[in-house]
Tab-separated table of C-alpha atoms in Angstrom:
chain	number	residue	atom	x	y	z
A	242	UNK	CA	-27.189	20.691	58.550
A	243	UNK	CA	-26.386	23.550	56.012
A	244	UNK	CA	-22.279	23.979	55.565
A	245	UNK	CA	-22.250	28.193	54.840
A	246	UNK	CA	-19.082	28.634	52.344
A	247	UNK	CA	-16.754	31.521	52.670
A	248	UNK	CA	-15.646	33.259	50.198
A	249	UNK	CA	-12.285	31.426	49.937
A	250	UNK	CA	-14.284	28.505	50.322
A	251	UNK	CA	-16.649	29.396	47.221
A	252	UNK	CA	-13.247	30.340	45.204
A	253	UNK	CA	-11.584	27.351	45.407
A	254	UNK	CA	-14.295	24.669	44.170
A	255	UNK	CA	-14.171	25.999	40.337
A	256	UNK	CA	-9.865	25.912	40.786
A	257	UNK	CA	-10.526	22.470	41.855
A	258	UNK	CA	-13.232	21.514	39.332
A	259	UNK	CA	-10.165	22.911	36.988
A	260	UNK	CA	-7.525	20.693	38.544
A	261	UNK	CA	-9.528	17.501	38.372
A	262	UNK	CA	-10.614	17.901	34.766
A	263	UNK	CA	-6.750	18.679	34.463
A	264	UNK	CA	-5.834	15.632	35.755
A	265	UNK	CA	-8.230	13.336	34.122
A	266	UNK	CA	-7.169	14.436	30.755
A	267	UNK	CA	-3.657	13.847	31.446
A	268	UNK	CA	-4.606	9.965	32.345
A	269	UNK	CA	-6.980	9.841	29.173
A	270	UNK	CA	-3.967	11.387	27.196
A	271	UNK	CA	-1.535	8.807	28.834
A	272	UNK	CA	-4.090	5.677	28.483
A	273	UNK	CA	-4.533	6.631	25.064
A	274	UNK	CA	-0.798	6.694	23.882
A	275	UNK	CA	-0.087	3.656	25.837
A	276	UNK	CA	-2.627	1.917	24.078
A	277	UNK	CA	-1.232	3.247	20.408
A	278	UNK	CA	2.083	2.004	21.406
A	279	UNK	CA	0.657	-1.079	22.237
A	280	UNK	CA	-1.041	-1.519	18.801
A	281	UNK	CA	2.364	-0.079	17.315
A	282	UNK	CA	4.174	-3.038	19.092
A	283	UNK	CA	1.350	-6.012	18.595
A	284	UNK	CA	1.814	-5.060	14.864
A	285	UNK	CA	5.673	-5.113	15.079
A	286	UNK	CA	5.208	-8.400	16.528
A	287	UNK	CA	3.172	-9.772	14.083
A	288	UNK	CA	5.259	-8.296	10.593
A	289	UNK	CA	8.454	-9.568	12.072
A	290	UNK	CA	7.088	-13.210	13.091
A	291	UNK	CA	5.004	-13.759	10.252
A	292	UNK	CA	5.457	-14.645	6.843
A	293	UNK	CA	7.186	-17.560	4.405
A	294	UNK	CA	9.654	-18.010	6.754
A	295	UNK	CA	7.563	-18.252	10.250
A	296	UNK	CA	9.380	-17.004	12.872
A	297	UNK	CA	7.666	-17.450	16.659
A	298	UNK	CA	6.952	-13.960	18.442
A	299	UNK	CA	9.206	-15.768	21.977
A	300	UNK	CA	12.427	-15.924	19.484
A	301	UNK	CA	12.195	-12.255	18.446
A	302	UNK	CA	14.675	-10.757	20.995
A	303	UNK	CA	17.225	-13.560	20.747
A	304	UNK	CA	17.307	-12.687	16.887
A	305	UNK	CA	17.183	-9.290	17.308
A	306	UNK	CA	20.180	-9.745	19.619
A	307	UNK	CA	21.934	-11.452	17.205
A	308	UNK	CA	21.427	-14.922	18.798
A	309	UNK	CA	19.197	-16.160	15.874
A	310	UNK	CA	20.173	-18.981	13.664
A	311	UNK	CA	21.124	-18.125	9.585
A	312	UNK	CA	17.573	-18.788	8.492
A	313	UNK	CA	16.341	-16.355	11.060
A	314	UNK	CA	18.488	-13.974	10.340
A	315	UNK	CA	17.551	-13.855	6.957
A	316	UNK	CA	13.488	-13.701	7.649
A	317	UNK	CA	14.000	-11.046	10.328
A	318	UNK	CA	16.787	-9.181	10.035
A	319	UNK	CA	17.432	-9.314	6.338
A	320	UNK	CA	13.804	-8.899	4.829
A	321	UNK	CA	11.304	-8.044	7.530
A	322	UNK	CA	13.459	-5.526	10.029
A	323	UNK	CA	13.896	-3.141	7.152
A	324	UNK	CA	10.873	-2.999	5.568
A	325	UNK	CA	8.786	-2.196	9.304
A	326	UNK	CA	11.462	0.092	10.167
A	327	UNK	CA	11.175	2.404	7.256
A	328	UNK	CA	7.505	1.825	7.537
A	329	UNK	CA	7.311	2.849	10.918
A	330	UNK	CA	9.457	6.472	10.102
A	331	UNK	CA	7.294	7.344	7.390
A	332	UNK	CA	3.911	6.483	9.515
A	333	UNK	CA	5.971	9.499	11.967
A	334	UNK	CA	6.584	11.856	9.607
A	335	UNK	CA	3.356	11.260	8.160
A	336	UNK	CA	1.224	11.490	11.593
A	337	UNK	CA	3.480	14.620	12.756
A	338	UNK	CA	3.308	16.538	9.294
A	339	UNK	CA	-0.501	16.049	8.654
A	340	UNK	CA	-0.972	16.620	12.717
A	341	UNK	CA	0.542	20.595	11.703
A	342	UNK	CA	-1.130	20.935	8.888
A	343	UNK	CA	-4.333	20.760	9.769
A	344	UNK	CA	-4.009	22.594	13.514
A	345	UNK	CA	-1.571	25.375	11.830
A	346	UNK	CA	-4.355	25.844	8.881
A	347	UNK	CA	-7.488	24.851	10.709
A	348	UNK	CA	-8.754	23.226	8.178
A	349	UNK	CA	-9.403	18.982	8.393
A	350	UNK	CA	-8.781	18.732	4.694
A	351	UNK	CA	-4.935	20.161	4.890
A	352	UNK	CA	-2.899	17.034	4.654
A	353	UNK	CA	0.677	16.812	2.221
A	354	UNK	CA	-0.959	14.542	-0.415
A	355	UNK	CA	-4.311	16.506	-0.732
A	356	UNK	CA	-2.469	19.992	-0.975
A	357	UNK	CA	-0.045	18.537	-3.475
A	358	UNK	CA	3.450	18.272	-1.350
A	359	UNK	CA	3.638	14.804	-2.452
A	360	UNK	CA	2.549	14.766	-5.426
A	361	UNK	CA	5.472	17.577	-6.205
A	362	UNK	CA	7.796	15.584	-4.854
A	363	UNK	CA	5.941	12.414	-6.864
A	364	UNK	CA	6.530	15.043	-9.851
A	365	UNK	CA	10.429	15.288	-8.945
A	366	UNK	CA	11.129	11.983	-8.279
A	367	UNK	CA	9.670	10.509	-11.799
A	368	UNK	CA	11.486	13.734	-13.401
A	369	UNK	CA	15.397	12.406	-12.121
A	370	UNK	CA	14.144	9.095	-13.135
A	371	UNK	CA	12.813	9.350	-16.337
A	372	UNK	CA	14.220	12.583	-17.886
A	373	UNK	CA	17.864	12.307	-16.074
A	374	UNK	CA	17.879	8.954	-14.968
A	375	UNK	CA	18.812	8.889	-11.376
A	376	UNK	CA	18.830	6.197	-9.230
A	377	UNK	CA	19.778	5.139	-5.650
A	378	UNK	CA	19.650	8.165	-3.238
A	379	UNK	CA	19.390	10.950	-6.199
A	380	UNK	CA	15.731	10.015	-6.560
A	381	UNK	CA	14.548	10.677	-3.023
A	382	UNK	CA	16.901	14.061	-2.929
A	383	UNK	CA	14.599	15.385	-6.177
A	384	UNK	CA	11.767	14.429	-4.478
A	385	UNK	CA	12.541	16.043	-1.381
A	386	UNK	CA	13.295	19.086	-3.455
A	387	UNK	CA	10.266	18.985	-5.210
A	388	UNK	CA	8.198	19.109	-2.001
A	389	UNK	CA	10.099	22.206	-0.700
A	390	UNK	CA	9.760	23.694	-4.200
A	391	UNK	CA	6.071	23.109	-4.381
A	392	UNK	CA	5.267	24.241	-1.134
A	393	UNK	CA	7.263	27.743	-1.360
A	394	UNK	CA	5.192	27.624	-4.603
A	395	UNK	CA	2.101	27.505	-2.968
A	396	UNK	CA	3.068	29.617	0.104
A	397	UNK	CA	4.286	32.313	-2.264
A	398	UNK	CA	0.684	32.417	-4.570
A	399	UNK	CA	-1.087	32.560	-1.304
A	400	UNK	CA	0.900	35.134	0.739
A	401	UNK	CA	-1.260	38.577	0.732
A	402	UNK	CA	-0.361	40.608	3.249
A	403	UNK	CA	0.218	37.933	5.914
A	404	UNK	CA	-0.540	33.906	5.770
A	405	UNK	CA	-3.924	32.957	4.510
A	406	UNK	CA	-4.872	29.353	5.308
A	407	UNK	CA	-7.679	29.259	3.763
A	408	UNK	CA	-6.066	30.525	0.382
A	409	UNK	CA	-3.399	28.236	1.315
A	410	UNK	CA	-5.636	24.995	1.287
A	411	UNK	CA	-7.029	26.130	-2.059
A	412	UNK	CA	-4.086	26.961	-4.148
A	413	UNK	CA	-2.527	23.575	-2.628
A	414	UNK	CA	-5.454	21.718	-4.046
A	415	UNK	CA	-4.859	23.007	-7.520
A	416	UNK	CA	-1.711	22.697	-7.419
A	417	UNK	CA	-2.176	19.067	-6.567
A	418	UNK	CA	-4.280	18.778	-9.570
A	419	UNK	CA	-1.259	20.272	-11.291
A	420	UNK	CA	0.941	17.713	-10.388
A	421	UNK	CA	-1.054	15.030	-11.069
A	422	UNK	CA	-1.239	16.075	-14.277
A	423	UNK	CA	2.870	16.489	-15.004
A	424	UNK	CA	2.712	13.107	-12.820
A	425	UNK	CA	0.441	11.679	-16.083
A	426	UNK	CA	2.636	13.480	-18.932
A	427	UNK	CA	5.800	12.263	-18.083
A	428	UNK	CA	4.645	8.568	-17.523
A	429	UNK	CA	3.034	8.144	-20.833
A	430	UNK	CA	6.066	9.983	-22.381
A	431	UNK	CA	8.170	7.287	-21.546
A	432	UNK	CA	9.807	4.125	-22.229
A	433	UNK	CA	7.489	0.879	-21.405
A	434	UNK	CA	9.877	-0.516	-18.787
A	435	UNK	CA	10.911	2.789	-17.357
A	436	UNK	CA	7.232	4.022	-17.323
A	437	UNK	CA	6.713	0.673	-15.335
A	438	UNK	CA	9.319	1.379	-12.509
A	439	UNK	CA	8.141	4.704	-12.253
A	440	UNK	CA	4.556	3.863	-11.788
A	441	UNK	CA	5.248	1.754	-9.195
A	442	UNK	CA	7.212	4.155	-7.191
A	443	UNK	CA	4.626	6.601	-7.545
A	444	UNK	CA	1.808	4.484	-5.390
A	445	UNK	CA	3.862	4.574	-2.121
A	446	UNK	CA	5.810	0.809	-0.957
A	447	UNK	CA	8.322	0.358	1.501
A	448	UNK	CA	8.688	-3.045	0.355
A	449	UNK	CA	12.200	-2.220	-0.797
A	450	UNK	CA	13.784	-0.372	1.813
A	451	UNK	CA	17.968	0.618	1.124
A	452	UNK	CA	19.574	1.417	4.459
A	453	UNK	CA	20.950	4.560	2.884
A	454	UNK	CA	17.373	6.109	2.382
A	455	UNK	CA	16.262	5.150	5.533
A	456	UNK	CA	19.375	6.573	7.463
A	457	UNK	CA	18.439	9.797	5.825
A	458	UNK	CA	14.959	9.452	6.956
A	459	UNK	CA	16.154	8.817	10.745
A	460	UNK	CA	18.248	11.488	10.122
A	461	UNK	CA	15.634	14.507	9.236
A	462	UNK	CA	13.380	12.758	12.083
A	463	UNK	CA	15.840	13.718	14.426
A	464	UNK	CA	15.947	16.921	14.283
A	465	UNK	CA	12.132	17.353	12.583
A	466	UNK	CA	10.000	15.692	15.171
A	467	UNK	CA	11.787	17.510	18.563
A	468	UNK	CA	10.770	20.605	16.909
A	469	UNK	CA	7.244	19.461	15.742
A	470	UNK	CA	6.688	18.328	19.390
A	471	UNK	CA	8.379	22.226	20.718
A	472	UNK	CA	5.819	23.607	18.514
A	473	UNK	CA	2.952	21.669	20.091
A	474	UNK	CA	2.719	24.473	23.036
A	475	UNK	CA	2.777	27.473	21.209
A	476	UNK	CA	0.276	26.465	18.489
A	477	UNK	CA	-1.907	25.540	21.514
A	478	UNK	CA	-2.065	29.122	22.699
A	479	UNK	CA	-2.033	29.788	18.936
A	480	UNK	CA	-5.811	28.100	18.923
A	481	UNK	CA	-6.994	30.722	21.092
A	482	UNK	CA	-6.674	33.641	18.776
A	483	UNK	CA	-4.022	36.186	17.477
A	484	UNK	CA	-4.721	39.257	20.081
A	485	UNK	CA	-4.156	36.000	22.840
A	486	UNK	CA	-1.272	35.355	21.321
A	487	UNK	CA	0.631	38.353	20.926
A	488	UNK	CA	-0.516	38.545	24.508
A	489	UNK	CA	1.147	35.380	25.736
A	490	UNK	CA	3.686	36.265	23.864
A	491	UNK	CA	3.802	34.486	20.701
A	492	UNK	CA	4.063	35.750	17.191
A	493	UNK	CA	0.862	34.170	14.840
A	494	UNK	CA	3.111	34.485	11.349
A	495	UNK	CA	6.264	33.426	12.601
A	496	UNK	CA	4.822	30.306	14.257
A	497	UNK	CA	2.475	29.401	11.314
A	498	UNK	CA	5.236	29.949	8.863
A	499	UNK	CA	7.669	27.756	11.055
A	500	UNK	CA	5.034	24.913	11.810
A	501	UNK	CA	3.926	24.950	7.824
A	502	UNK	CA	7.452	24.683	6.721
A	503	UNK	CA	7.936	21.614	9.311
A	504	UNK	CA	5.004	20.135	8.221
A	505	UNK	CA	6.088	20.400	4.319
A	506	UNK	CA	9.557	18.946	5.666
A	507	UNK	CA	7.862	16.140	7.214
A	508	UNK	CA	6.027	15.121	4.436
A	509	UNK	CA	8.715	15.770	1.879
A	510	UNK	CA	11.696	13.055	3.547
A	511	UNK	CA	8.793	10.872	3.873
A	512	UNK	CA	7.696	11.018	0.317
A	513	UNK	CA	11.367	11.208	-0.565
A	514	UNK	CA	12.103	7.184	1.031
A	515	UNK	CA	8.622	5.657	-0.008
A	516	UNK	CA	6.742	7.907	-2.044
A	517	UNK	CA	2.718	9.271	-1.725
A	518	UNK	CA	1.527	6.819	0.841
A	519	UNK	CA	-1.626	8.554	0.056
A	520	UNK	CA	-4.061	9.622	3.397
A	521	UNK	CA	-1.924	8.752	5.703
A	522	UNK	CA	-0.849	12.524	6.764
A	523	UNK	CA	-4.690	12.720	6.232
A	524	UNK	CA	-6.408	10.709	8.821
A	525	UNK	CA	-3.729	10.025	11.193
A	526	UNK	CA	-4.443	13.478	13.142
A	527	UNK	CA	-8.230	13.426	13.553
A	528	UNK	CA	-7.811	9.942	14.575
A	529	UNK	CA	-5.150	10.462	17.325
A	530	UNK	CA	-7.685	13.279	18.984
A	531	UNK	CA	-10.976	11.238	18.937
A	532	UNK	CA	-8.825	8.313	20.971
A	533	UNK	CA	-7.313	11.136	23.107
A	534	UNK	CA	-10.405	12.693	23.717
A	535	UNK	CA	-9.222	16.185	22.700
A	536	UNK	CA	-8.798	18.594	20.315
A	537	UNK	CA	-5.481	20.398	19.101
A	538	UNK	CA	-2.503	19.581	18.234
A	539	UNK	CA	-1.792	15.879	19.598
A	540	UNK	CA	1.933	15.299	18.020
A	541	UNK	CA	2.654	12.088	19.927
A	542	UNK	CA	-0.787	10.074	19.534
A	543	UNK	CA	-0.625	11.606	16.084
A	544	UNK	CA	2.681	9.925	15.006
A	545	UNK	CA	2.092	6.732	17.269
A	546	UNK	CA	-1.198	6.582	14.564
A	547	UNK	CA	0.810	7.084	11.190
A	548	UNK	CA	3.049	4.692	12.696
A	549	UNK	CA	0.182	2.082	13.108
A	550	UNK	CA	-1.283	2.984	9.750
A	551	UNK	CA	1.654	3.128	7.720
A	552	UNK	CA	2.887	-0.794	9.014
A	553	UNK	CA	-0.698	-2.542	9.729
A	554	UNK	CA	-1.309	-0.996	6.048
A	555	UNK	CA	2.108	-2.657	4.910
A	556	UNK	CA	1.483	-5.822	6.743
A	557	UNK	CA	-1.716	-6.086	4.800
A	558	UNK	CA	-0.398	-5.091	1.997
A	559	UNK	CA	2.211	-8.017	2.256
A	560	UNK	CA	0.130	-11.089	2.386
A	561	UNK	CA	-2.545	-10.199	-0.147
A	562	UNK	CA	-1.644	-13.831	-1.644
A	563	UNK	CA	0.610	-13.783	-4.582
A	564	UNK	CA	0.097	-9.901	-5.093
A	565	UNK	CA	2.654	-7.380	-3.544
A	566	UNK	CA	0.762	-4.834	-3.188
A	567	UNK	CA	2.024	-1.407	-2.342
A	568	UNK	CA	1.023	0.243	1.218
A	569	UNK	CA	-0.165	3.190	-0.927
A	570	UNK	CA	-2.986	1.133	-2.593
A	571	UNK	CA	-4.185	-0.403	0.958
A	572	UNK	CA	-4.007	3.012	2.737
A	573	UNK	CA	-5.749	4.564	-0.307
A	574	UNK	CA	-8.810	2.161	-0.121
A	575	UNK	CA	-8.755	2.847	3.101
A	576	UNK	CA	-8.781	6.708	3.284
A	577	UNK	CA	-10.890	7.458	0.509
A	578	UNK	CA	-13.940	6.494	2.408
A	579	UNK	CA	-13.037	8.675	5.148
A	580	UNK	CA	-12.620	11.809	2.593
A	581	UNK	CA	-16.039	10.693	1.824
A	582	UNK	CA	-17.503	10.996	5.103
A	583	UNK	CA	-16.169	14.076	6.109
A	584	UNK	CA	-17.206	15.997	3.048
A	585	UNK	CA	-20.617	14.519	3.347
A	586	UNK	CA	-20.825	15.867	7.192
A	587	UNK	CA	-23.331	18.343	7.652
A	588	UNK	CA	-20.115	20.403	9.286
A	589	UNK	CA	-17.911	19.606	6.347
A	590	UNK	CA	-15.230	20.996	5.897
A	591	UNK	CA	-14.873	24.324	7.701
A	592	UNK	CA	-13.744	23.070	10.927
């Protein structure tokens, strides 16, 4: 027997065609950033249990609560708590900042440390250190400047008639070249020792947290990530064009210019408390869509990732046998092979 749609009929299957796709992207979506928080927690887990001190993963809320004996309290609370805590802020501000980079510039390759954010604020930092020596907080304020000066830099040299992204991306590569340059100078200008200190801070560790940075960290998050996750909806409608937008009523330049200047604020506090964990902000955002299963701007899965990154990288990075080494070096050796791959793509790097 042949069922003869109406018209009505005919209408609705497409709306609900629309309305189940709808729906199954909001379970993928949810799935997928249950599972990232999952990974996010197995890895707290396992950086607050493990180590010289073993501590099992069933006495890690009676510690936390305070209920812990002394040498507890030192393994957790003292040494590990810290160190995965600021961890886990920069892997946000990492994940969010390269997240609006890349969407805001459409452009894979616009991350912090490859358009030379961090390395101005690497450039900053070393400067108060070396030339004016700084210490305690006054190093992470120059290189929180440094980021913000760079990037009005680099916003200024590319501004013709209206925000370029493109030009954007390339002046923020030279510039990065720039700064690794100054970064070079000023280390072989100076003292031995000081040169030594200054190298290491450089890399990108969070192996020696002070509570003071990392309350100024929390801090920017606060108020940086509820606006990164505002600007989620208008850079959506954003993706579809300018004449859309304007038409939905959003203004292109205003937004780009407010989600770039997150993005650069992002990246700077992070730099600022643990300096260029390099490719973090990089690979965080593409990785976040391809578990989503979607495109655009994905600010939660995005940060949930640089979280991941940022302390599976450190907890690596922590029992490499009598070597410390810093989470830079571990997410570097890690990244650099994706930079690889996607400029060998056959799509390279204009997406």
């Amino acid at each position: 027997m042949t069922i003869q749609l109406g018209a009505a009929d005919a209408s609705a299957v497409p709306a609900l065609a629309v309305r189940q796709a709808l729906r199954l992207g909001r379970r993928r979506r949810a799935l997928a950033v249950s599972g990232l928080a999952a990974a996010v927690l197995l890895v707290g887990v396992l950086s607050l249990s493990l180590g010289t001190i073993p501590v099992p993963a069933t006495r890690l809320p009676a510690v936390l609560a305070g209920h812990g004996d002394p040498l507890e309290n030192l393994a957790v609370l003292t040494l590990r708590l810290p160190r995965w805590t600021t961890g886990a802020l920069v892997g946000v501000a990492l994940g969010l900042a390269g997240a609006l980079f890349q969407t805001t510039l459409r452009n894979p390759l616009a991350s912090p440390d490859i358009l030379g954010i961090s390395g101005g604020a690497s450039v900053a930092a070393v400067t108060a250190m070396l030339v004016f020596h700084a210490t305690g907080v006054g190093v992470p304020l120059a290189a929180l400047i440094g980021g913000a000066v760079v990037a009005a830099i680099i916003g200024l040299l590319s501004w013709r008639e209206g925000f370029a992204g493109q030009r954007f991306v390339l002046i923020g590569i030279a510039v990065a070249f720039l700064a690794s340059g100054g970064l070079s100078y000023l280390i072989t200008r100076a003292d031995v020792r000081a040169a030594q200190q200054a190298l290491a801070w450089t890399v990108g560790s969070v192996s020696d947290p002070s509570w003071p940075e990392t309350g100024l960290l929390a801090a920017a998050l606060v108020v940086l990530v509820p606006l990164a996750l505002w600007l989620a909806v208008p850079l959506r409608v954003l993706a579809m064009g300018s004449d859309a937008a304007h038409g939905l009523g959003v203004r292109p330049v205003a937004m780009t210019v407010l989600a770039t200047a997150t993005g650069v604020a992002l990246a700077s506090v992070a730099t600022a408390v643990a300096g260029p964990v390099a490719f973090v902000a990089f690979v965080a955002a593409p990785i976040a869509r391809r578990i989503v299963g979607a495109g655009g701007l994905q600010p939660v899965a995005s940060a949930l990732t640089g979280v991941a990154l940022v302390t599976a990288a450190d907890f690596v990075a922590a029992r490499l046998g009598d070597f410390q080494a810093p989470v830079g070096l571990v997410t570097g050796v890690v990244g650099a092979p994706y930079l690889l791959w996607l400029l060998t793509r056959k799509d390279g790097i204009g997406a």
